[in-house]
Coordinates of C-alpha atoms and ligand atoms in Angstrom, one line a residue:
M1 CA -24.6 -8.0 -21.1
D2 CA -24.8 -11.8 -21.2
N3 CA -22.0 -13.3 -19.2
S4 CA -22.9 -16.9 -19.6
L5 CA -20.7 -19.3 -21.5
K6 CA -22.0 -19.9 -25.0
V7 CA -20.5 -23.3 -25.2
K8 CA -21.9 -26.4 -23.5
F9 CA -19.3 -28.2 -21.3
S10 CA -20.0 -31.7 -20.3
L11 CA -18.4 -34.8 -18.7
N12 CA -18.3 -38.1 -20.5
Q13 CA -16.9 -41.4 -19.5
N14 CA -17.6 -43.1 -22.8
W15 CA -14.6 -42.0 -24.8
I16 CA -14.2 -45.3 -26.6
S17 CA -16.6 -44.3 -29.3
E18 CA -16.5 -42.5 -32.6
K19 CA -15.6 -38.8 -32.1
K20 CA -14.9 -36.0 -34.5
A21 CA -12.0 -34.2 -32.7
V22 CA -10.2 -35.5 -29.7
V23 CA -7.4 -33.5 -28.0
F24 CA -4.6 -35.5 -26.5
G25 CA -1.6 -34.2 -24.5
I26 CA 1.8 -35.7 -25.1
F27 CA 5.0 -35.2 -23.1
E28 CA 8.2 -34.4 -24.9
G29 CA 9.6 -37.6 -26.4
E30 CA 6.9 -39.9 -25.0
E31 CA 5.0 -40.8 -28.2
I32 CA 2.0 -42.1 -26.1
P33 CA -0.7 -39.7 -24.8
C34 CA -0.9 -39.2 -21.0
G35 CA -3.9 -39.0 -18.7
L36 CA -5.8 -42.0 -19.8
G37 CA -7.0 -44.5 -17.3
F38 CA -9.1 -47.7 -17.6
K39 CA -10.8 -49.9 -15.2
K40 CA -8.8 -53.1 -14.6
E41 CA -11.5 -55.3 -15.9
T42 CA -11.9 -53.5 -19.2
A43 CA -8.3 -52.2 -19.6
E44 CA -7.3 -54.8 -22.1
K45 CA -10.4 -54.4 -24.2
D46 CA -10.2 -50.6 -24.2
A47 CA -6.5 -50.5 -24.9
E48 CA -7.2 -52.8 -27.8
K49 CA -9.7 -50.3 -29.2
L50 CA -7.3 -47.4 -28.7
F51 CA -4.4 -49.3 -30.0
P52 CA -4.8 -48.1 -33.6
V53 CA -5.0 -44.5 -32.2
F54 CA -1.8 -45.0 -30.3
L55 CA -0.1 -46.6 -33.3
R56 CA -1.2 -43.7 -35.5
I57 CA 0.2 -41.2 -33.0
K58 CA 3.4 -43.1 -32.7
K59 CA 3.8 -43.2 -36.5
H60 CA 3.4 -39.4 -36.6
F61 CA 6.6 -39.0 -34.5
A62 CA 8.5 -40.5 -37.4
H63 CA 7.8 -37.3 -39.4
K64 CA 9.8 -35.5 -36.8
D65 CA 7.6 -32.4 -37.0
F66 CA 6.1 -33.1 -33.7
S67 CA 8.0 -34.1 -30.6
G68 CA 5.8 -33.2 -27.7
K69 CA 7.6 -29.9 -27.0
F70 CA 5.5 -27.4 -25.1
G71 CA 3.4 -25.4 -27.5
E72 CA 3.6 -27.8 -30.4
V73 CA 0.3 -28.8 -32.0
A74 CA -0.4 -31.4 -34.7
V75 CA -3.6 -32.4 -36.4
L76 CA -4.0 -36.0 -37.7
Y77 CA -6.7 -37.4 -39.9
P78 CA -6.5 -41.1 -39.3
D79 CA -8.5 -43.3 -41.6
D80 CA -7.8 -46.4 -39.5
T81 CA -9.0 -45.3 -36.1
M82 CA -12.4 -44.5 -34.6
Y83 CA -11.4 -40.9 -34.2
K84 CA -11.8 -38.7 -37.3
R85 CA -9.5 -36.0 -36.1
I86 CA -6.8 -36.1 -33.5
I87 CA -5.3 -33.0 -32.1
L88 CA -2.0 -33.5 -30.4
C89 CA -0.8 -30.9 -27.9
G90 CA 2.8 -30.9 -26.8
L91 CA 3.1 -30.6 -23.0
G92 CA 6.9 -30.3 -22.8
K93 CA 8.9 -32.0 -20.1
K94 CA 6.9 -34.0 -17.5
E95 CA 8.7 -32.4 -14.5
E96 CA 8.0 -28.9 -15.8
L97 CA 4.2 -29.3 -16.4
D98 CA 2.1 -27.0 -14.2
A99 CA -1.6 -25.8 -14.3
E100 CA -0.7 -22.8 -16.5
K101 CA 1.0 -25.0 -19.1
I102 CA -2.1 -27.2 -19.1
R103 CA -4.3 -24.1 -19.6
N104 CA -2.1 -23.0 -22.5
A105 CA -2.1 -26.5 -24.1
A106 CA -5.9 -26.6 -23.8
S107 CA -6.1 -23.2 -25.4
A108 CA -3.9 -24.4 -28.3
G109 CA -6.2 -27.4 -28.7
I110 CA -9.2 -25.1 -29.0
A111 CA -7.4 -22.8 -31.5
A112 CA -6.6 -25.9 -33.6
A113 CA -10.2 -27.2 -33.4
E114 CA -11.6 -23.8 -34.4
K115 CA -9.6 -24.1 -37.7
L116 CA -11.3 -27.5 -38.4
H117 CA -14.9 -28.0 -39.4
V118 CA -16.0 -29.4 -36.1
H119 CA -18.4 -28.0 -33.5
K120 CA -17.6 -30.5 -30.8
V121 CA -14.3 -31.1 -29.1
S122 CA -13.4 -33.8 -26.7
F123 CA -10.5 -33.4 -24.2
T124 CA -8.7 -36.2 -22.5
L125 CA -7.6 -35.3 -19.0
F126 CA -3.9 -34.8 -19.8
G127 CA -1.5 -33.8 -17.0
S128 CA 1.4 -35.1 -15.0
P129 CA 1.1 -37.8 -12.3
R130 CA 1.6 -35.0 -9.7
Q131 CA -1.7 -33.4 -10.7
S132 CA -4.9 -34.9 -9.5
A133 CA -7.5 -35.6 -12.2
E134 CA -9.7 -32.8 -10.7
D135 CA -6.8 -30.3 -11.0
R136 CA -6.4 -31.3 -14.6
L137 CA -10.1 -31.0 -15.3
R138 CA -10.0 -27.5 -13.9
A139 CA -7.0 -26.4 -15.8
I140 CA -8.2 -27.8 -19.1
F141 CA -11.6 -26.4 -18.6
E142 CA -10.2 -22.9 -17.8
G143 CA -7.9 -23.0 -20.8
A144 CA -10.8 -24.0 -23.1
A145 CA -13.6 -21.9 -21.6
L146 CA -11.5 -18.7 -21.3
S147 CA -10.2 -19.1 -24.9
L148 CA -13.8 -19.4 -26.2
Y149 CA -14.6 -15.9 -25.1
A150 CA -15.1 -13.1 -27.7
F151 CA -16.1 -9.5 -27.2
D152 CA -18.2 -9.2 -30.2
A153 CA -21.3 -7.4 -28.9
Y154 CA -20.8 -4.5 -31.3
K155 CA -20.0 -6.5 -34.5
T156 CA -23.1 -6.1 -36.6
K157 CA -21.9 -8.5 -39.3
P158 CA -19.4 -11.4 -39.0
K159 CA -15.9 -10.7 -40.1
E160 CA -15.1 -11.6 -43.7
D161 CA -12.5 -14.2 -42.9
P162 CA -10.7 -16.0 -45.8
A163 CA -10.3 -19.0 -43.4
P164 CA -13.5 -18.9 -41.3
K165 CA -13.3 -20.6 -37.9
A166 CA -15.7 -23.3 -36.9
V167 CA -18.1 -22.3 -34.1
I168 CA -17.5 -24.6 -31.2
T169 CA -20.7 -25.4 -29.4
D170 CA -19.8 -28.4 -27.3
V171 CA -16.7 -29.3 -25.3
E172 CA -16.6 -32.5 -23.4
F173 CA -14.1 -33.9 -21.0
L174 CA -13.3 -37.6 -21.2
L175 CA -13.1 -38.8 -17.7
P176 CA -11.0 -41.9 -17.2
E177 CA -13.0 -45.0 -16.7
I178 CA -11.4 -45.6 -13.3
I179 CA -13.7 -42.9 -11.9
E180 CA -16.6 -44.7 -10.2
E181 CA -20.1 -44.0 -11.3
K182 CA -21.0 -42.7 -7.8
D183 CA -18.3 -40.1 -8.0
I184 CA -19.6 -38.5 -11.2
A185 CA -22.0 -36.3 -9.4
A186 CA -19.1 -34.8 -7.4
W187 CA -17.2 -34.2 -10.7
Q188 CA -20.3 -32.5 -12.2
K189 CA -20.4 -30.3 -9.1
S190 CA -16.8 -29.3 -9.6
L191 CA -17.4 -28.5 -13.2
D192 CA -20.4 -26.4 -12.3
K193 CA -18.2 -24.5 -9.9
Y194 CA -15.6 -23.9 -12.6
V195 CA -18.3 -22.6 -14.9
V196 CA -19.3 -20.0 -12.2
V197 CA -15.7 -18.8 -12.0
A198 CA -15.4 -18.6 -15.8
E199 CA -18.6 -16.6 -16.0
A200 CA -17.2 -14.2 -13.5
V201 CA -14.1 -13.7 -15.7
Y202 CA -16.4 -13.1 -18.7
F203 CA -18.3 -10.6 -16.6
A204 CA -15.1 -8.7 -15.7
R205 CA -13.8 -8.8 -19.3
N206 CA -17.1 -7.5 -20.7
L207 CA -17.2 -4.6 -18.2
T208 CA -13.6 -3.7 -19.0
S209 CA -13.9 -3.8 -22.8
Q210 CA -17.3 -2.0 -23.0
P211 CA -17.0 1.7 -23.9
A212 CA -17.2 4.4 -21.3
S213 CA -20.4 5.7 -22.8
V214 CA -22.0 2.5 -21.6
V215 CA -20.1 1.6 -18.4
T216 CA -20.7 4.8 -16.5
P217 CA -20.6 5.1 -12.7
K218 CA -24.4 4.7 -12.8
F219 CA -24.2 1.6 -14.9
L220 CA -21.7 0.0 -12.5
A221 CA -24.1 0.8 -9.6
E222 CA -27.1 -0.6 -11.5
T223 CA -25.2 -3.7 -12.4
A224 CA -24.2 -4.2 -8.7
E225 CA -27.8 -3.6 -7.6
A226 CA -29.4 -5.9 -10.1
L227 CA -27.0 -8.8 -9.3
S228 CA -27.4 -8.3 -5.5
K229 CA -31.1 -8.7 -5.9
Q230 CA -30.6 -12.2 -7.3
H231 CA -29.0 -13.4 -4.0
K232 CA -30.0 -13.6 -0.4
N233 CA -27.3 -12.6 2.1
V234 CA -26.2 -9.8 -0.1
T235 CA -26.9 -6.1 0.5
C236 CA -26.0 -3.3 -1.9
T237 CA -25.8 0.3 -1.0
I238 CA -25.2 3.1 -3.4
Y239 CA -24.0 6.4 -2.0
H240 CA -24.7 9.4 -4.3
K241 CA -23.2 12.8 -4.3
K242 CA -25.3 14.1 -1.4
E243 CA -24.4 11.1 0.8
L244 CA -20.8 11.3 -0.3
A245 CA -20.7 14.9 0.9
E246 CA -22.3 14.0 4.2
M247 CA -19.6 11.3 4.7
N248 CA -16.8 13.9 3.7
M249 CA -15.8 11.7 0.8
N250 CA -14.2 14.7 -0.9
G251 CA -11.7 12.7 -2.7
I252 CA -14.3 10.8 -4.7
L253 CA -16.3 14.1 -5.2
A254 CA -13.3 16.0 -6.4
V255 CA -12.2 13.5 -9.0
G256 CA -15.8 13.0 -10.2
A257 CA -16.6 16.8 -10.3
G258 CA -15.7 17.3 -13.9
S259 CA -18.3 14.9 -15.4
D260 CA -22.1 15.1 -15.7
N261 CA -21.9 11.3 -15.0
E262 CA -21.9 11.8 -11.3
P263 CA -19.7 9.8 -8.9
V264 CA -21.0 7.0 -6.7
L265 CA -19.7 4.7 -4.0
I266 CA -20.9 1.2 -4.5
V267 CA -20.9 -1.0 -1.4
L268 CA -21.8 -4.7 -1.4
E269 CA -21.9 -7.0 1.6
Y270 CA -22.1 -10.7 1.8
D271 CA -22.6 -12.7 4.9
P272 CA -22.4 -16.4 4.4
V273 CA -24.9 -18.8 6.0
I274 CA -22.9 -20.5 8.7
P275 CA -22.8 -24.2 8.5
K276 CA -24.6 -25.9 11.4
H277 CA -21.5 -27.3 13.1
R278 CA -19.9 -23.8 13.2
D279 CA -23.1 -22.0 14.3
N280 CA -22.5 -21.1 17.9
G281 CA -25.2 -18.5 17.9
A282 CA -22.9 -15.7 17.0
S283 CA -23.7 -13.6 14.0
P284 CA -21.1 -13.7 11.1
A285 CA -19.8 -10.3 12.1
T286 CA -19.0 -11.5 15.6
D287 CA -18.0 -15.0 14.8
K288 CA -14.2 -14.8 15.1
S289 CA -13.7 -18.0 13.0
I290 CA -15.1 -16.3 9.9
P291 CA -12.7 -14.1 8.1
T292 CA -14.0 -10.8 6.6
V293 CA -12.3 -9.6 3.5
A294 CA -12.8 -6.2 2.1
L295 CA -12.2 -6.0 -1.6
V296 CA -11.8 -2.5 -3.0
G297 CA -11.6 -1.7 -6.7
K298 CA -10.7 1.4 -8.7
G299 CA -13.7 2.3 -10.7
V300 CA -12.6 5.2 -13.0
C301 CA -15.0 4.6 -15.9
F302 CA -12.9 6.9 -18.1
D303 CA -9.6 8.5 -17.3
S304 CA -8.9 11.4 -19.6
G305 CA -6.4 12.7 -17.0
G306 CA -8.8 15.6 -16.2
I307 CA -7.2 19.1 -16.4
S308 CA -3.8 17.3 -16.5
L309 CA -5.1 16.0 -19.8
K310 CA -3.5 12.8 -21.2
P311 CA -2.1 12.8 -24.8
S312 CA -4.8 11.7 -27.3
E313 CA -2.8 8.8 -28.6
N314 CA -4.1 5.6 -26.9
M315 CA -6.5 7.6 -24.7
E316 CA -9.3 5.3 -25.8
E317 CA -7.6 2.6 -23.7
M318 CA -8.6 4.5 -20.6
K319 CA -12.1 3.0 -20.7
M320 CA -10.4 0.1 -18.9
D321 CA -9.6 2.2 -15.8
M322 CA -12.4 0.5 -14.0
A323 CA -10.9 -3.0 -14.4
G324 CA -10.2 -3.1 -10.7
A325 CA -13.8 -2.5 -9.9
A326 CA -14.9 -5.1 -12.5
A327 CA -12.5 -7.7 -10.9
V328 CA -13.6 -7.2 -7.3
M329 CA -17.3 -7.2 -8.2
A330 CA -16.8 -10.4 -10.2
A331 CA -14.9 -12.0 -7.4
F332 CA -17.5 -10.8 -4.9
F333 CA -20.4 -12.4 -6.7
T334 CA -18.4 -15.6 -7.2
A335 CA -18.0 -15.9 -3.5
V336 CA -21.7 -15.4 -3.2
R337 CA -22.6 -17.9 -5.9
L338 CA -20.2 -20.5 -4.5
E339 CA -21.5 -19.8 -1.0
L340 CA -18.0 -19.5 0.3
P341 CA -17.9 -19.4 4.1
V342 CA -16.2 -16.0 4.3
S343 CA -17.7 -12.6 4.8
V344 CA -16.9 -10.3 1.9
A345 CA -17.4 -6.6 1.5
C346 CA -16.8 -5.0 -1.9
V347 CA -16.2 -1.2 -2.1
V348 CA -16.1 0.5 -5.4
P349 CA -15.6 4.2 -5.9
A350 CA -16.9 4.9 -9.4
V351 CA -16.2 8.2 -11.2
E352 CA -15.3 9.6 -14.6
N353 CA -12.2 11.8 -14.7
L354 CA -12.9 14.5 -17.3
P355 CA -11.9 18.2 -17.8
S356 CA -14.5 20.9 -17.5
S357 CA -15.1 24.1 -15.6
K358 CA -16.3 22.0 -12.7
S359 CA -13.2 19.8 -12.6
Y360 CA -10.8 19.7 -9.7
R361 CA -7.5 21.4 -10.5
P362 CA -3.8 20.9 -10.0
G363 CA -3.0 22.9 -6.8
D364 CA -6.3 22.1 -5.2
I365 CA -6.2 20.6 -1.7
V366 CA -8.7 17.9 -0.9
K367 CA -9.8 16.9 2.6
T368 CA -10.6 13.2 2.5
A369 CA -13.0 11.2 4.7
S370 CA -10.2 10.2 7.0
G371 CA -9.4 13.8 7.7
K372 CA -6.1 13.7 5.9
T373 CA -5.5 16.4 3.3
I374 CA -4.1 15.8 -0.2
E375 CA -2.3 18.4 -2.4
V376 CA -3.3 17.6 -5.9
Q377 CA -0.3 18.2 -8.1
N378 CA -1.6 16.2 -11.1
T379 CA -5.3 15.4 -11.7
D380 CA -4.3 12.3 -13.7
A381 CA -3.1 10.6 -10.5
E382 CA -6.8 10.3 -9.6
G383 CA -7.1 6.7 -8.7
R384 CA -5.2 7.0 -5.4
I385 CA -7.5 9.9 -4.5
I386 CA -10.7 8.0 -4.8
L387 CA -9.1 4.9 -3.2
A388 CA -8.1 7.1 -0.2
D389 CA -11.8 7.5 0.6
A390 CA -12.8 4.0 -0.3
L391 CA -10.0 2.3 1.7
H392 CA -10.8 4.5 4.7
F393 CA -14.5 3.5 4.4
A394 CA -13.6 -0.2 4.1
V395 CA -11.3 -0.3 7.1
S396 CA -13.6 1.8 9.3
N397 CA -16.9 0.1 8.5
F398 CA -16.2 -3.6 8.3
K399 CA -13.4 -4.3 10.6
P400 CA -12.0 -6.6 7.9
T401 CA -9.4 -9.2 8.7
H402 CA -7.9 -8.5 5.3
V403 CA -8.2 -5.6 2.8
I404 CA -7.2 -6.0 -0.8
D405 CA -7.5 -3.4 -3.4
L406 CA -7.1 -3.8 -7.2
A407 CA -6.4 -0.8 -9.4
T408 CA -5.1 0.1 -12.8
L409 CA -3.1 2.7 -10.9
T410 CA 0.2 3.5 -12.5
G411 CA 1.8 3.6 -15.9
A412 CA 5.0 2.9 -14.0
C413 CA 3.7 -0.6 -13.3
V414 CA 3.4 -1.3 -17.0
V415 CA 7.0 -0.1 -17.4
A416 CA 8.2 -2.3 -14.6
L417 CA 6.3 -5.6 -15.2
G418 CA 4.6 -5.4 -18.6
S419 CA 1.5 -7.5 -19.0
H420 CA 2.6 -10.8 -17.3
Y421 CA 2.7 -9.8 -13.7
A422 CA 0.7 -7.4 -11.6
G423 CA 2.5 -5.3 -8.9
L424 CA 1.9 -6.3 -5.3
L425 CA 2.4 -4.0 -2.3
S426 CA 1.5 -5.2 1.2
N427 CA 2.2 -4.5 4.8
D428 CA 1.5 -8.2 5.7
D429 CA 4.1 -10.9 4.7
A430 CA 1.5 -13.7 5.2
L431 CA -1.1 -12.0 3.0
A432 CA 1.5 -11.2 0.4
A433 CA 2.6 -14.9 0.4
A434 CA -0.9 -16.2 0.2
L435 CA -1.6 -13.9 -2.8
G436 CA 1.7 -15.1 -4.3
V437 CA 0.6 -18.7 -4.0
S438 CA -2.9 -17.9 -5.5
G439 CA -1.1 -16.0 -8.3
A440 CA 1.1 -18.9 -9.2
K441 CA -1.8 -21.4 -9.0
T442 CA -4.1 -19.4 -11.2
G443 CA -1.5 -18.0 -13.6
E444 CA -2.6 -14.5 -12.5
K445 CA 0.9 -13.7 -11.2
V446 CA 1.9 -11.0 -8.8
W447 CA 5.3 -9.6 -8.1
R448 CA 5.9 -7.9 -4.7
M449 CA 7.5 -4.5 -4.5
P450 CA 8.9 -2.9 -1.4
L451 CA 6.6 -0.7 0.7
D452 CA 9.6 0.9 2.4
E453 CA 9.3 4.0 4.5
A454 CA 12.3 5.3 2.6
Y455 CA 9.9 6.2 -0.3
K456 CA 7.6 8.2 1.9
K457 CA 9.6 11.4 1.4
Q458 CA 8.6 11.4 -2.2
I459 CA 4.9 12.0 -1.4
E460 CA 5.4 14.5 1.4
S461 CA 3.7 17.9 0.7
E462 CA 4.8 21.2 2.0
I463 CA 1.2 22.5 2.4
A464 CA -0.9 19.3 3.0
D465 CA -0.5 15.9 4.7
V466 CA 0.4 14.2 1.4
K467 CA 0.7 15.0 -2.3
N468 CA -0.7 12.8 -5.1
I469 CA 2.4 12.4 -7.2
G470 CA 5.8 11.0 -6.1
G471 CA 8.2 12.8 -8.4
K472 CA 10.8 10.9 -10.3
G473 CA 11.2 7.1 -9.9
A474 CA 9.3 4.2 -8.3
G475 CA 5.9 5.4 -9.4
T476 CA 4.2 2.2 -8.4
I477 CA 5.7 2.1 -5.0
T478 CA 5.0 5.8 -4.2
A479 CA 1.4 5.2 -5.3
G480 CA 1.3 2.3 -2.8
M481 CA 2.9 4.5 -0.1
F482 CA 0.1 7.0 -0.7
L483 CA -2.6 4.4 -0.3
K484 CA -1.0 3.1 2.9
E485 CA -1.7 6.6 4.4
F486 CA -5.4 5.8 4.3
I487 CA -5.6 2.3 5.8
G488 CA -5.3 3.6 9.4
D489 CA -3.5 1.1 11.5
H490 CA -4.8 -1.9 9.6
K491 CA -2.3 -4.7 9.7
S492 CA -3.2 -6.8 6.7
W493 CA -3.6 -4.9 3.5
A494 CA -2.5 -5.6 0.0
H495 CA -2.6 -3.4 -3.1
I496 CA -2.5 -5.0 -6.5
D497 CA -1.6 -2.7 -9.4
I498 CA -3.2 -4.3 -12.5
A499 CA -2.4 -1.4 -15.0
G500 CA -0.4 -3.8 -17.2
T501 CA -2.4 -6.9 -16.9
A502 CA -6.1 -5.7 -17.1
M503 CA -6.2 -5.1 -20.8
L504 CA -4.1 -6.7 -23.4
S505 CA -3.0 -5.2 -26.7
E506 CA -2.9 -8.7 -28.3
K507 CA -4.3 -12.1 -27.6
N508 CA -2.2 -14.2 -25.2
T509 CA -3.2 -17.9 -25.3
Y510 CA -6.5 -18.1 -23.3
R511 CA -6.5 -14.3 -22.6
P512 CA -8.1 -12.3 -25.4
K513 CA -7.1 -8.9 -26.8
G514 CA -8.9 -6.3 -24.6
G515 CA -10.2 -6.8 -21.1
S516 CA -8.5 -9.8 -19.5
G517 CA -10.5 -10.2 -16.3
F518 CA -7.2 -10.4 -14.5
G519 CA -7.6 -10.7 -10.7
V520 CA -10.9 -12.6 -10.7
R521 CA -9.4 -16.1 -10.4
L522 CA -6.6 -14.8 -8.2
L523 CA -9.1 -13.3 -5.7
V524 CA -11.5 -16.3 -5.8
D525 CA -8.6 -18.7 -5.2
F526 CA -7.4 -16.5 -2.3
L527 CA -10.9 -16.5 -0.8
E528 CA -11.2 -20.2 -1.2
G529 CA -7.8 -20.7 0.5
L530 CA -9.0 -18.7 3.5
T531 CA -11.9 -21.0 3.9
R532 CA -9.7 -24.0 3.9
V533 CA -7.7 -23.0 6.9
Ligands
BES601 N1 -5.1 5.1 -15.1 C1 -3.8 5.6 -15.1 C2 -2.7 4.5 -15.0 C3 -2.6 3.6 -16.2 C4 -1.7 3.9 -17.2 C5 -3.4 2.5 -16.3 C6 -1.5 3.0 -18.2 C7 -3.2 1.6 -17.4 C8 -2.3 1.9 -18.3 C9 -3.6 6.5 -13.9 O1 -4.7 7.1 -13.4 C10 -2.6 7.5 -14.2 O2 -2.9 8.2 -15.1 N2 -1.4 7.5 -13.6 C11 -0.4 8.4 -13.8 C12 0.1 8.9 -12.5 C13 1.1 10.0 -12.7 C14 0.4 11.3 -13.1 C15 1.8 10.2 -11.3 C16 0.7 7.7 -14.6 O3 0.9 6.5 -14.3 O4 1.2 8.2 -15.5
ZN602 ZN1 -5.0 9.0 -14.4
ZN603 ZN1 -6.5 6.2 -13.8

């Protein structure tokens, strides 16, 4: 799978020249585009050149079909300016503009450009005065790059489209002239970094959308292994059936028992190179100043429900039940590629949940690696069983400062939050708050639910330590309460239920139909935030 961006992204300061399609952002009622900046010395000259452009845009407002409202788009073909096509994107009210709205506006700009016969699009750095030019670049880049993704690996011939879209090959960002020549290298470095993050989102989307016949537990393991070989400071260990049995990982073994595609536990470790000034001779593991984050992802490559078989309608969607694994692996390798100064461990239990004579059954009792026993009342609540072993492994092997798991865990989460928010359950207010901030910043939003002891009763079993379903009501919370049983006495754990956000049934601005890559940018921002403190 090729996860690189197919489109060339570049910076350009020379935007006073003939261009085929330029995207401007306009606030509601302002009539003049925002985000332009000229050097004092040349301001007058440049403004003069752009004057016809401004005049043409201003004239367009007279038609009253564009007023700068958020989501509005207009395409102008001015004969009297140096630009051949002008795409106007409404930004709405200035005080309401945030990074997500910029991403959406950039996405609308791309969609408009695709309908034109251009291959190259130029973006001005629109945004509000509250947003630094760099934040704007990031948001516009993300909106554009993530919109230009397509999962078309299996299309043997192009769609017969009555209105074929132009293939965009180049996107450039018009940096204001006020940026000094010497700062351009730093801007390029930022752009390169954003490309790494976007590639990680592509990676997660591809893994999530690929069929289960391709993305098997073995495939996930081989992908992790191949990527780990490309980087120093990364180790990858794959535990197969035999080792899993030796480690008493009977949860993973039980869920994976029904399939010939055998279960594995994938473990990745990254230790950053310590910058000189922080190197006090201590190894990363003992250097208290370096946080260690364990990322755990549900890797159910196909969830048929097992013996508690799911209805056939929409069952094909359950190829996405490894989206948590895809997101944590993507975030892990981004931390590696960006050389973030934080230790990261990534733990992925990968299985296929199928019915067969080898399958685990309702009524079975599974003794997990932690020693706790689970009464299986429904083989379709399998994610929590494999995560029980994986979480126990993560907390007992890495002494992490924080543990975060991502999982397409419950249909109840889809009922509660739909596709716009992921569910968040945590035993640490500070961690939950930090994830809330990262969610708001990246547009990968999380909504916290109570991890209250009152719900514990619902998962109590009469014959084992815990049962794997929580009866009527609060399905996302009882699943969280179940996982909490397996983190020992760890004080900083968060569970993110991405059942509703990991795969979309229709395109939503810069998120495509299919695998969304949800959680990658959220986790990367969280890891970056940890390194800033
Ligand atoms: N993988 C599903 C959860 C899911 C549902 C993800 C819809 C994405 C979209 C999970 O393994 C599951 O089947 N959960 C059951 C649990 C129930 C049996 C307690 C569910 O939510 O119905
Ligand atoms: Zn299930
Ligand atoms: Zn599942």
